[in-house]
Short mmCIF file of C-alpha atoms in Angstrom, two decimals:
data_model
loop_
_atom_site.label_atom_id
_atom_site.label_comp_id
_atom_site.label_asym_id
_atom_site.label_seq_id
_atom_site.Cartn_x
_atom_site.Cartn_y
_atom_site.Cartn_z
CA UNK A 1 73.64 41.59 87.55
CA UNK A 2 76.71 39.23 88.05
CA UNK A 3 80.43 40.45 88.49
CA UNK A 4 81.34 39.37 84.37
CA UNK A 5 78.81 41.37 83.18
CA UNK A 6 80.27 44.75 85.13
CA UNK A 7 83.34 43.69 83.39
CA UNK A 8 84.69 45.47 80.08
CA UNK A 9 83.10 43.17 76.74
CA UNK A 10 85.15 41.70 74.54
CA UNK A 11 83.48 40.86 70.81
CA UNK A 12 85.49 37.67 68.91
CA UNK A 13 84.18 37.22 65.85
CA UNK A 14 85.43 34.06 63.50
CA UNK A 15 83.20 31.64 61.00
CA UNK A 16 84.97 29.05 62.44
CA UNK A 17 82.89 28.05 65.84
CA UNK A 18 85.86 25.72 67.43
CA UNK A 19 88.29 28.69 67.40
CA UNK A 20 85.05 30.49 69.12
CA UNK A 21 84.70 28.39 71.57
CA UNK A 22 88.21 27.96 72.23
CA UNK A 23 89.10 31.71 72.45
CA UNK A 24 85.86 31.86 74.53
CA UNK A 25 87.01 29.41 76.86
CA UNK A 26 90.84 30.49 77.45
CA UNK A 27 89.42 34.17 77.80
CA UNK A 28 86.69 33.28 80.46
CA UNK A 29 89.31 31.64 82.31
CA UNK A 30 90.88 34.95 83.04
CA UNK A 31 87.79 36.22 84.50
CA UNK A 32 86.51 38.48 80.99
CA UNK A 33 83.39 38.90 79.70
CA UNK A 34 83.35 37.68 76.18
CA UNK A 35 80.95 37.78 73.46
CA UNK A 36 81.47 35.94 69.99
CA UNK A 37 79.81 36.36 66.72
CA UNK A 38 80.41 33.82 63.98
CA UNK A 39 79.95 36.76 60.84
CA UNK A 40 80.63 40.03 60.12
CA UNK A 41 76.60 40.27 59.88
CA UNK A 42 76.51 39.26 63.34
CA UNK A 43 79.29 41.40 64.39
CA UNK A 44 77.83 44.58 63.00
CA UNK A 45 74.16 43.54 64.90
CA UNK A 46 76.33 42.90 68.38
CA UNK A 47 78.05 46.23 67.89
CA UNK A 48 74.99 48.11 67.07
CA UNK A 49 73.23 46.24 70.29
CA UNK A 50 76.31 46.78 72.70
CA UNK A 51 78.16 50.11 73.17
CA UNK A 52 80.48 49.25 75.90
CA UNK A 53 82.37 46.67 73.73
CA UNK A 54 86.06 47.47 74.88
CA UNK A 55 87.91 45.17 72.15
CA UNK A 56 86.68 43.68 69.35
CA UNK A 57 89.04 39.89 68.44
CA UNK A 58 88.41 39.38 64.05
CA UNK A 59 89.28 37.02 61.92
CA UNK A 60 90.77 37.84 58.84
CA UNK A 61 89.24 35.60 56.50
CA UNK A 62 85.74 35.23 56.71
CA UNK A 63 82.55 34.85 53.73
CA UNK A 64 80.50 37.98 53.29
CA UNK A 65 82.43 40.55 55.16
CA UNK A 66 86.20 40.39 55.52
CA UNK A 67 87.93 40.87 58.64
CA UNK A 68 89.69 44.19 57.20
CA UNK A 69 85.91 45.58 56.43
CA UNK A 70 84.23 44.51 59.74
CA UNK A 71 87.05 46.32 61.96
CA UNK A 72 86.60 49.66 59.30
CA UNK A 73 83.19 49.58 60.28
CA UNK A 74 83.95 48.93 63.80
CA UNK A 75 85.85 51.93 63.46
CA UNK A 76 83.00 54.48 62.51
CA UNK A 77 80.62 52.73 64.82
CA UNK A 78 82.94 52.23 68.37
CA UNK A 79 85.74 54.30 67.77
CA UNK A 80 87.09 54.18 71.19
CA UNK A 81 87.15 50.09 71.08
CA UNK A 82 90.35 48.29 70.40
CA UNK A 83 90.93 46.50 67.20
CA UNK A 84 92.80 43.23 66.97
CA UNK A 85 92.92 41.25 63.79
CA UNK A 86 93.54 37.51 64.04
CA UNK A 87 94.55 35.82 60.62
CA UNK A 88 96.76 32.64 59.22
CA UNK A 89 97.98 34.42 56.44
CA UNK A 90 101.17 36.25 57.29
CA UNK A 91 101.07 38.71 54.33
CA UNK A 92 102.39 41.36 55.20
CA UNK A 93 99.64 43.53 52.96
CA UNK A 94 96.70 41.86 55.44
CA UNK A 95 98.30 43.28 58.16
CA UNK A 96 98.80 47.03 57.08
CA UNK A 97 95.43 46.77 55.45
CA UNK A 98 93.83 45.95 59.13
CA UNK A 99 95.83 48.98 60.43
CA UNK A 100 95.34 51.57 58.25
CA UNK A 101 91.83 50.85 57.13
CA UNK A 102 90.60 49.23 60.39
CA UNK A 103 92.84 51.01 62.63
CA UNK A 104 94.09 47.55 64.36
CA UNK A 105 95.70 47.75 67.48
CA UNK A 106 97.60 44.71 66.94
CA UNK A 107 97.02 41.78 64.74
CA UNK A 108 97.89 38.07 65.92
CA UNK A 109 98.50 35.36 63.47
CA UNK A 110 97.29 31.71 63.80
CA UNK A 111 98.03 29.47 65.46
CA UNK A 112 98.58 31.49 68.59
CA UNK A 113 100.55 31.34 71.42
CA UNK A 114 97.99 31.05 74.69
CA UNK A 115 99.56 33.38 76.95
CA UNK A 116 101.20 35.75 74.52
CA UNK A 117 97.04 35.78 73.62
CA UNK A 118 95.94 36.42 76.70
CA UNK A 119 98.70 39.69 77.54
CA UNK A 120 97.60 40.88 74.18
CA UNK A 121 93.99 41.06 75.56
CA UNK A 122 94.56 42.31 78.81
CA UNK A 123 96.54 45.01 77.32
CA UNK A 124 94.23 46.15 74.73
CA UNK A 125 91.83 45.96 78.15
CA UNK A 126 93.43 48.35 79.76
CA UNK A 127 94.26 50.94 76.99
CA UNK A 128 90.66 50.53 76.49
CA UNK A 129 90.13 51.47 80.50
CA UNK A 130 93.02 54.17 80.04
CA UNK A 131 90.98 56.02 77.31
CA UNK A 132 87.70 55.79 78.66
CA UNK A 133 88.97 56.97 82.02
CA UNK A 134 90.89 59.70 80.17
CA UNK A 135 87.43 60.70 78.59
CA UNK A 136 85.78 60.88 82.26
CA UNK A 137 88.50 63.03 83.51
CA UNK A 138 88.50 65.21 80.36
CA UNK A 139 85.25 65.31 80.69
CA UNK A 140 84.87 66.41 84.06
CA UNK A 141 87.95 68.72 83.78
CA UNK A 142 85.87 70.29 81.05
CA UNK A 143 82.67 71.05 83.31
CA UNK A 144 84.99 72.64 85.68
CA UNK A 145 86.15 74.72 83.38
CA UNK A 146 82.97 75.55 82.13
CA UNK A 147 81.76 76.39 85.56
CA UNK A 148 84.62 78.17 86.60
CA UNK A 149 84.30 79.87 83.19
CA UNK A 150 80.43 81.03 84.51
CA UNK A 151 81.89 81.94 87.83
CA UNK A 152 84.70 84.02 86.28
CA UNK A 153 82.38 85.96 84.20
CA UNK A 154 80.00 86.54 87.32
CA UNK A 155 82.83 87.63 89.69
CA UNK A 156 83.65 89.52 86.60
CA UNK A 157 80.15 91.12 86.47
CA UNK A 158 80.34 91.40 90.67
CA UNK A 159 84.14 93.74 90.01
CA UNK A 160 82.66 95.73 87.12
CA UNK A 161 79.73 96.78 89.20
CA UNK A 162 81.78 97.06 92.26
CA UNK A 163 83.97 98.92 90.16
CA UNK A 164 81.47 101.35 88.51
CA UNK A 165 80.02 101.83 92.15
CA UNK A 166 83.83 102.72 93.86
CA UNK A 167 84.42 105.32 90.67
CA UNK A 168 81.20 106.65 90.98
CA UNK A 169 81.60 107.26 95.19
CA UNK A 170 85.13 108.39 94.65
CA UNK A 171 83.86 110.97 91.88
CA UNK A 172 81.35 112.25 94.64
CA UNK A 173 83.52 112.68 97.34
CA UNK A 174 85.62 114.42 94.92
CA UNK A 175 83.03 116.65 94.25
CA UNK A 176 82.08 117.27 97.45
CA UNK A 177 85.53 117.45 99.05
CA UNK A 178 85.69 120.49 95.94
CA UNK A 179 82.68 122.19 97.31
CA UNK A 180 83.84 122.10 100.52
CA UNK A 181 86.84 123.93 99.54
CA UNK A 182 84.56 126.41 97.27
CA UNK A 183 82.16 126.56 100.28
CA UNK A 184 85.20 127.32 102.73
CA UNK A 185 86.99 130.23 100.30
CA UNK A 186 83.64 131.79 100.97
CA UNK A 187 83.56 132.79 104.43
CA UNK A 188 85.49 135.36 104.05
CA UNK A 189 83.47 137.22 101.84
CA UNK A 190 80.37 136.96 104.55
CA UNK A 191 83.14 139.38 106.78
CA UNK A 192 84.08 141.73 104.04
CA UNK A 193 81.53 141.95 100.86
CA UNK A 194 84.34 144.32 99.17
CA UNK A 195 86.59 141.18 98.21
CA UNK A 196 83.35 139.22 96.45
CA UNK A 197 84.76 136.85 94.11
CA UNK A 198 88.47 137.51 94.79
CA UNK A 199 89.30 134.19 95.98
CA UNK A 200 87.93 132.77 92.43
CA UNK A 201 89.77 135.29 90.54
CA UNK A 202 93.01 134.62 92.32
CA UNK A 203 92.33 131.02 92.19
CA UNK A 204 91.63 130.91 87.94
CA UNK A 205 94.49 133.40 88.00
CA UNK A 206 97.03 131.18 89.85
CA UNK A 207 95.68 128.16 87.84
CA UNK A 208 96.22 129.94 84.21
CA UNK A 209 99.58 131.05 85.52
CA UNK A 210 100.16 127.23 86.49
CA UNK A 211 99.31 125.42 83.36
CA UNK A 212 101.18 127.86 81.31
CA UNK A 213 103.84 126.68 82.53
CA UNK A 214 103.12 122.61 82.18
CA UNK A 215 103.50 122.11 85.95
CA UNK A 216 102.41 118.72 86.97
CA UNK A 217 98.60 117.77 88.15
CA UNK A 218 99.02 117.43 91.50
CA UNK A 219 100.91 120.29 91.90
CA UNK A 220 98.00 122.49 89.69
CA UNK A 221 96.02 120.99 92.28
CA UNK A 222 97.56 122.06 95.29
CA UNK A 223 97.68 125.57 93.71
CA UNK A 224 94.25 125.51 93.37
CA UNK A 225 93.38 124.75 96.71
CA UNK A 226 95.90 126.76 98.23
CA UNK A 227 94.77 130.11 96.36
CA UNK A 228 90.83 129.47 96.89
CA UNK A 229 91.96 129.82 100.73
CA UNK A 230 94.86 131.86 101.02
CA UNK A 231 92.86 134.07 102.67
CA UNK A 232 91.04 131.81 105.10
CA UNK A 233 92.83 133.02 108.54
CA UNK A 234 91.66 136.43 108.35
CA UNK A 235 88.42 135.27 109.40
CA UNK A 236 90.08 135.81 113.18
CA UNK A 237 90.87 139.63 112.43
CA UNK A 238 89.05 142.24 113.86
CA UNK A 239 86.60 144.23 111.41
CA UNK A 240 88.64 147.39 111.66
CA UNK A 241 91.43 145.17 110.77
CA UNK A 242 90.28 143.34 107.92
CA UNK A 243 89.70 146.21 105.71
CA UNK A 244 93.03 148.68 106.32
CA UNK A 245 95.47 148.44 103.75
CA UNK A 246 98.75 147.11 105.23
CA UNK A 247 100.68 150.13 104.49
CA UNK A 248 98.13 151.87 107.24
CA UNK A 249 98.46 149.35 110.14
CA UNK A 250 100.37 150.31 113.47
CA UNK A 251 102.71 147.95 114.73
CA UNK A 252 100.29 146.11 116.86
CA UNK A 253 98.26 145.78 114.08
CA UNK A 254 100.73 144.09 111.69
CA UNK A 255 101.67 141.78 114.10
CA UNK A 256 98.21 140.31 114.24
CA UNK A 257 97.84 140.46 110.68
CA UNK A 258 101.16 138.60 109.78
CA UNK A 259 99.39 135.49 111.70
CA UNK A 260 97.03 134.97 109.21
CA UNK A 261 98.74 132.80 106.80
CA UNK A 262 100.12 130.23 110.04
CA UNK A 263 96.49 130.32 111.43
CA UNK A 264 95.46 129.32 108.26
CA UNK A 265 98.16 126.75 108.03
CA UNK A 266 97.10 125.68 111.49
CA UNK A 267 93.50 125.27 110.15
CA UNK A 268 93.70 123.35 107.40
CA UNK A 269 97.05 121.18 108.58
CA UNK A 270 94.55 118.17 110.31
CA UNK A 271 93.11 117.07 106.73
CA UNK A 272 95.55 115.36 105.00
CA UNK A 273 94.60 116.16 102.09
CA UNK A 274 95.17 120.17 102.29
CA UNK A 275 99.01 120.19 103.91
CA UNK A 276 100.56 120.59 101.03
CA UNK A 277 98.24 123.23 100.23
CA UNK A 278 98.94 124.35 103.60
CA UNK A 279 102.67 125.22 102.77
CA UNK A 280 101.66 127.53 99.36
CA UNK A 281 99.01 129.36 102.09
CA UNK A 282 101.39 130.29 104.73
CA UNK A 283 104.15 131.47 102.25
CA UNK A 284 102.06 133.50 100.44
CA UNK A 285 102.85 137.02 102.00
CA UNK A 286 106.64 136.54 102.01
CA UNK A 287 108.56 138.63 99.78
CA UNK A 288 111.28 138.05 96.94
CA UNK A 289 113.58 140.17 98.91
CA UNK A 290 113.29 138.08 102.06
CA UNK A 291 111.32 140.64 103.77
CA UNK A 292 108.21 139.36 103.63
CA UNK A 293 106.26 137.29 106.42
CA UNK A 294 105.81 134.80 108.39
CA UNK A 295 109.42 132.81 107.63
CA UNK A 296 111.04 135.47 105.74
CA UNK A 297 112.11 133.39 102.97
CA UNK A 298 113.79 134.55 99.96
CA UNK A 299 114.09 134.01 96.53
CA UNK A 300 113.29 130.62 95.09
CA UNK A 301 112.99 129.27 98.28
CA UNK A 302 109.77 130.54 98.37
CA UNK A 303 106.93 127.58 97.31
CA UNK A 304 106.58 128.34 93.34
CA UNK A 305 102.55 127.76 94.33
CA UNK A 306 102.97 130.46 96.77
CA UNK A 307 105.00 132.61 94.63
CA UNK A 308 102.25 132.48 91.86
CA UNK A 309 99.20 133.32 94.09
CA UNK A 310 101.12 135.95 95.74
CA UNK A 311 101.40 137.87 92.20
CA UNK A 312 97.68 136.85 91.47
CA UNK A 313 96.54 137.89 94.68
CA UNK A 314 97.86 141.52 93.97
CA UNK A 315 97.08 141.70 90.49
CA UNK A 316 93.24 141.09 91.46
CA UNK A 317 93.51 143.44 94.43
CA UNK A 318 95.31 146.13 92.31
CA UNK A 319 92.46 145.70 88.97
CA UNK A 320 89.57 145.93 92.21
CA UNK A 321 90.88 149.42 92.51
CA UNK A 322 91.08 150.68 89.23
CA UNK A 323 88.03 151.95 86.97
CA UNK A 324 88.90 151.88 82.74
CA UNK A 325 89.51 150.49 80.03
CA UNK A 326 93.77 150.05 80.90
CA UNK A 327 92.58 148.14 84.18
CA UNK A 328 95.59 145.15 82.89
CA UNK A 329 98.35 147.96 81.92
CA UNK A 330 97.30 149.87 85.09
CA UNK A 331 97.95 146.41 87.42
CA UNK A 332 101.17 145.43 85.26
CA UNK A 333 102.86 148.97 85.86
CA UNK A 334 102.06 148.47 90.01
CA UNK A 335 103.53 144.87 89.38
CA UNK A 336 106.58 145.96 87.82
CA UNK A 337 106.96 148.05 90.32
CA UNK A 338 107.03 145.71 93.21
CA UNK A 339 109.23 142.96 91.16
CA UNK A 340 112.20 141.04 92.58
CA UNK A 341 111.57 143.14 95.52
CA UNK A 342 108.25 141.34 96.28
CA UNK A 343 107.67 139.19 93.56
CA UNK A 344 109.52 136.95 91.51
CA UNK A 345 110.08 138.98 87.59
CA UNK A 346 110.57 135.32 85.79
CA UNK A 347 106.45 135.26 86.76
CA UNK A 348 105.72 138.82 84.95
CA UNK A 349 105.21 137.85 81.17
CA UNK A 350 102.69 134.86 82.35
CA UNK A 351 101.01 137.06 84.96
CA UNK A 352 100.24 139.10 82.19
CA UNK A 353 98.81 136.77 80.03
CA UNK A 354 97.00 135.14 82.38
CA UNK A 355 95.74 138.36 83.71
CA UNK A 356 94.69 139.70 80.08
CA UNK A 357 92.71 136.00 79.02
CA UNK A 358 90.94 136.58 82.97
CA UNK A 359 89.33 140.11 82.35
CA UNK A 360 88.52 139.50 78.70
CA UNK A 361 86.64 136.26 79.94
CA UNK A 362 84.74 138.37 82.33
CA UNK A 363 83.65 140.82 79.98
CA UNK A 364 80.04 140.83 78.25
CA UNK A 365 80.26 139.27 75.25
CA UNK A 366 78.29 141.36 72.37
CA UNK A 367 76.73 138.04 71.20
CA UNK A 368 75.48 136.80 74.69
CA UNK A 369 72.33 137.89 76.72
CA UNK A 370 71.09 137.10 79.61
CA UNK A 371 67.73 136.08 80.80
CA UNK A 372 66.26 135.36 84.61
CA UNK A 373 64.38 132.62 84.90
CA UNK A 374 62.52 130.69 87.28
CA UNK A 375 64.11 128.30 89.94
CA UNK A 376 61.95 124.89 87.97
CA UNK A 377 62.61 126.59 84.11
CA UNK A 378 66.68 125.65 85.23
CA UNK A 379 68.31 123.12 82.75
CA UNK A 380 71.69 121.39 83.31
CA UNK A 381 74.12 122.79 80.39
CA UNK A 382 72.81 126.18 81.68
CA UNK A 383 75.64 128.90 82.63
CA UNK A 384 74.70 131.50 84.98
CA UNK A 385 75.49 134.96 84.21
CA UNK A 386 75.37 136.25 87.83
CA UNK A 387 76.20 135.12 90.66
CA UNK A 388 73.52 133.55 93.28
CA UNK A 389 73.23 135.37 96.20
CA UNK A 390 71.43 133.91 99.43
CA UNK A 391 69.04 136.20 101.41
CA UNK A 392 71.68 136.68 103.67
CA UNK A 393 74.39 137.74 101.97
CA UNK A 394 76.53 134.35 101.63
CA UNK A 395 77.70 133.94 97.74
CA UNK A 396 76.23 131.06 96.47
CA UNK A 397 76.85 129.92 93.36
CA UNK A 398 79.69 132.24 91.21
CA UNK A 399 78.71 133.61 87.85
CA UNK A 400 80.02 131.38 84.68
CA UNK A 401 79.09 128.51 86.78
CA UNK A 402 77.66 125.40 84.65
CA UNK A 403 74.45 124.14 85.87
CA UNK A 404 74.14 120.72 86.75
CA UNK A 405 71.41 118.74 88.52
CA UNK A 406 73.42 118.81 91.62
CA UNK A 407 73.56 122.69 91.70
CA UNK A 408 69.70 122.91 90.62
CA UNK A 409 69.32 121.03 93.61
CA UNK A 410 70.94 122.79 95.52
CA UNK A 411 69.50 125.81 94.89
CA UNK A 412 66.60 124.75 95.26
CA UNK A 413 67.19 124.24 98.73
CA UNK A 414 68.58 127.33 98.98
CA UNK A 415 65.37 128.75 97.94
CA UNK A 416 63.60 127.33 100.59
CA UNK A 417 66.70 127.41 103.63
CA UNK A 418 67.89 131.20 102.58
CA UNK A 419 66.32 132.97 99.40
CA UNK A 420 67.89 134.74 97.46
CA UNK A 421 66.43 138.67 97.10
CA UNK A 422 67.85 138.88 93.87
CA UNK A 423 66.49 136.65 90.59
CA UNK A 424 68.42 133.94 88.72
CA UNK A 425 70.45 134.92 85.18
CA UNK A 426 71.70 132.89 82.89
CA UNK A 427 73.59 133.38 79.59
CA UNK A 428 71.71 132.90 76.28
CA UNK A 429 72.79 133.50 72.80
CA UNK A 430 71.85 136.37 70.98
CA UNK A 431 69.23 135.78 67.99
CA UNK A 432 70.23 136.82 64.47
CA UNK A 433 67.77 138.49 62.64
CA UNK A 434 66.45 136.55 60.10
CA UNK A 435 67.90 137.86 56.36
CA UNK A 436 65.39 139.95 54.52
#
């Protein structure tokens, strides 16, 4: 293949074969590669033959096809090519006829001026080049596009996953960092098997109190941490200690006791996560008045978490003690009783409510049973009526607990690490007799 061939084709077509040859012969001069057809017939064949034709030189006037036709063929068939018309007639119809039928890039009248010729060429040439080259970039730009379209959508695919993987990791370390606190509010209870369940109380107590009054998340959050453990440090009294009532203790005694809440503090302070919950803990036993303990603080400088749990934490204590039907009035009268000297009376009405919606949730219900069934007859959606007991004494799982396949797990283990003595009860629905 020789260097004119690589070169862009130019098609002259003209009935007249002198003007072919001359056009031919000024053109190959400049180094093109030309191409000449002496009819439209000819053209069209050439055309159809010959893709790469860059412009395309026509007379105007020529039997069987006129110039003005050929190039509007030309048009549908190489519409990238550059069309020149070439006529001696200088009507001015010709020429818009060659442009707006044919799309003509220029049209040159005859006779013609050599070199103004050849710059017309070389120009139509290189628009030719220009386009073509515009196409390959386009082109190209276009795969990229499309391939960093695919790439997109897979990196896309790789975040959603990655996504969907860091929620679902977060939501179990949530969950576990929840049952560790659970576990922890626990421990207590192995020591003293009186206070069973009075962490939960105090904690959906404290909680009630807390959205009543449209605190924010984080600090609902901190309340509920701080009144599952609140009571955490006594696990470093003595036994003797841990069950006399405060009003009983020497003064040796309530020195030791009034540690509690710091040694709790002091406990939980190394996990970031529990400090602020921290704070509600260790202000928990001080007193409206300012005579409470360990900071004797006063007032509303007292933590409103540790306000709230302190008033929950006697109201649960006080309705332990009390047998009836008037267990709330009996607990609001001993509250009353105690307010703005120990606890702050803004808290009372809310106390109460919460207090009242607590006990009537714990109550039977007339239209709810309960039925034990076996460890591998447990469902998720299932709520247990009692709580789960291990053989040894530690309280497992709390009554009105909502089975899931992580706690049927779990006590499954359970069964096998430290069974329970006592069966498994869950809450069904009472059947209405069918009407006669």
């Amino acid at each position: 293949m020789n260097e004119t061939s690589m070169l862009p084709k130019i098609l002259i077509i003209d009935d007249e074969l002198n003007i072919l040859r001359s056009l031919r012969r000024l053109l190959e001069d400049e180094g093109l590669n030309i191409t000449t057809a002496s009819s439209g017939k000819e053209a069209m064949r050439v055309m159809n033959d010959k893709k790469d034709i860059a412009v395309i030189v026509s007379d105007m006037c020529m039997p069987g096809m006129t110039g003005v036709e050929l190039l509007e063929e030309a048009r549908k068939i190489l519409p990238d090519t550059i069309r020149i018309m070439l006529t001696g007639y200088s009507d001015i119809k010709v020429a818009i006829a060659a442009i707006n039928r044919g799309g003509a890039y220029r049209y040159i009248s005859k006779p013609w001026d050599d070199e103004e010729f050849i710059c017309v060429i070389k120009d139509a040439v290189k628009t030719y080049d220009l386009t073509k080259e515009n196409q390959r970039l386009s082109e190209i730009v276009k795969k990229q596009n499309e391939a960093l379209k695919q790439w997109n959508m897979k990196l896309a695919r790789i975040v959603q996953e990655q996504t969907v993987d860091i929620v679902a990791k977060n939501q179990r370390l949530k969950e576990n960092f929840d049952d560790t606190i659970i576990a922890f509010s626990k421990l207590l209870e192995l020591r003293n098997t009186s206070i069973r369940n009075h962490s939960k109380n105090v904690c959906e107590m404290s909680v009630k109190i807390a959205r009543k009054m449209n605190l924010p998340e984080e600090e609902i959050k901190n309340i509920n941490i701080a009144s599952l453990l609140h009571d955490i440090g006594k696990i470093g009294l003595s036994d003797p200690l841990l069950t006399k009532d405060f009003d009983d203790m020497t003064a040796r005694d309530m020195k030791e006791y009034m540690l509690h809440p710091i040694r709790a503090q002091a406990v939980i302070d190394p996990v970031e996560d529990l400090r602020d919950a921290g704070i509600l803990i260790r202000h928990h036993h001080e007193r409206f008045n300012g005579q409470g303990f360990p900071d004797k603080l006063m007032g509303k400088d007292i933590p409103l978490g540790s306000r709230i749990i302190a008033a929950a934490d006697f109201m649960d204590r006080t309705m332990g003690k009390f047998r009836g039907d008037n267990v709330i009035r009996f607990a609001m009268s001993k509250l009353k009783e105690e307010l703005v000297r120990k606890f702050d009376p803004q808290l009372y009405h809310l106390i109460e409510e919460a207090a009242t919606e607590l006990y009537h949730e714990q109550l039977p219900s007339p239209s709810i049973l309960e039925q034990e069934l076996h460890i591998e007859d447990l469902k998720a959606g299932m709520t247990l009526s009692r709580d789960i007991v291990s053989g040894s004494g530690f309280p497992f799982l709390w009554k009105g607990t909502e089975l899931n396949e992580k706690y049927i797990n779990a006590i499954k283990r359970y069964s096998i690490l430290d069974p329970s003595k006592e069966g498994i009860f869950i809450k069904t629905k009472k059947q209405e007799k069918p009407a006669e």
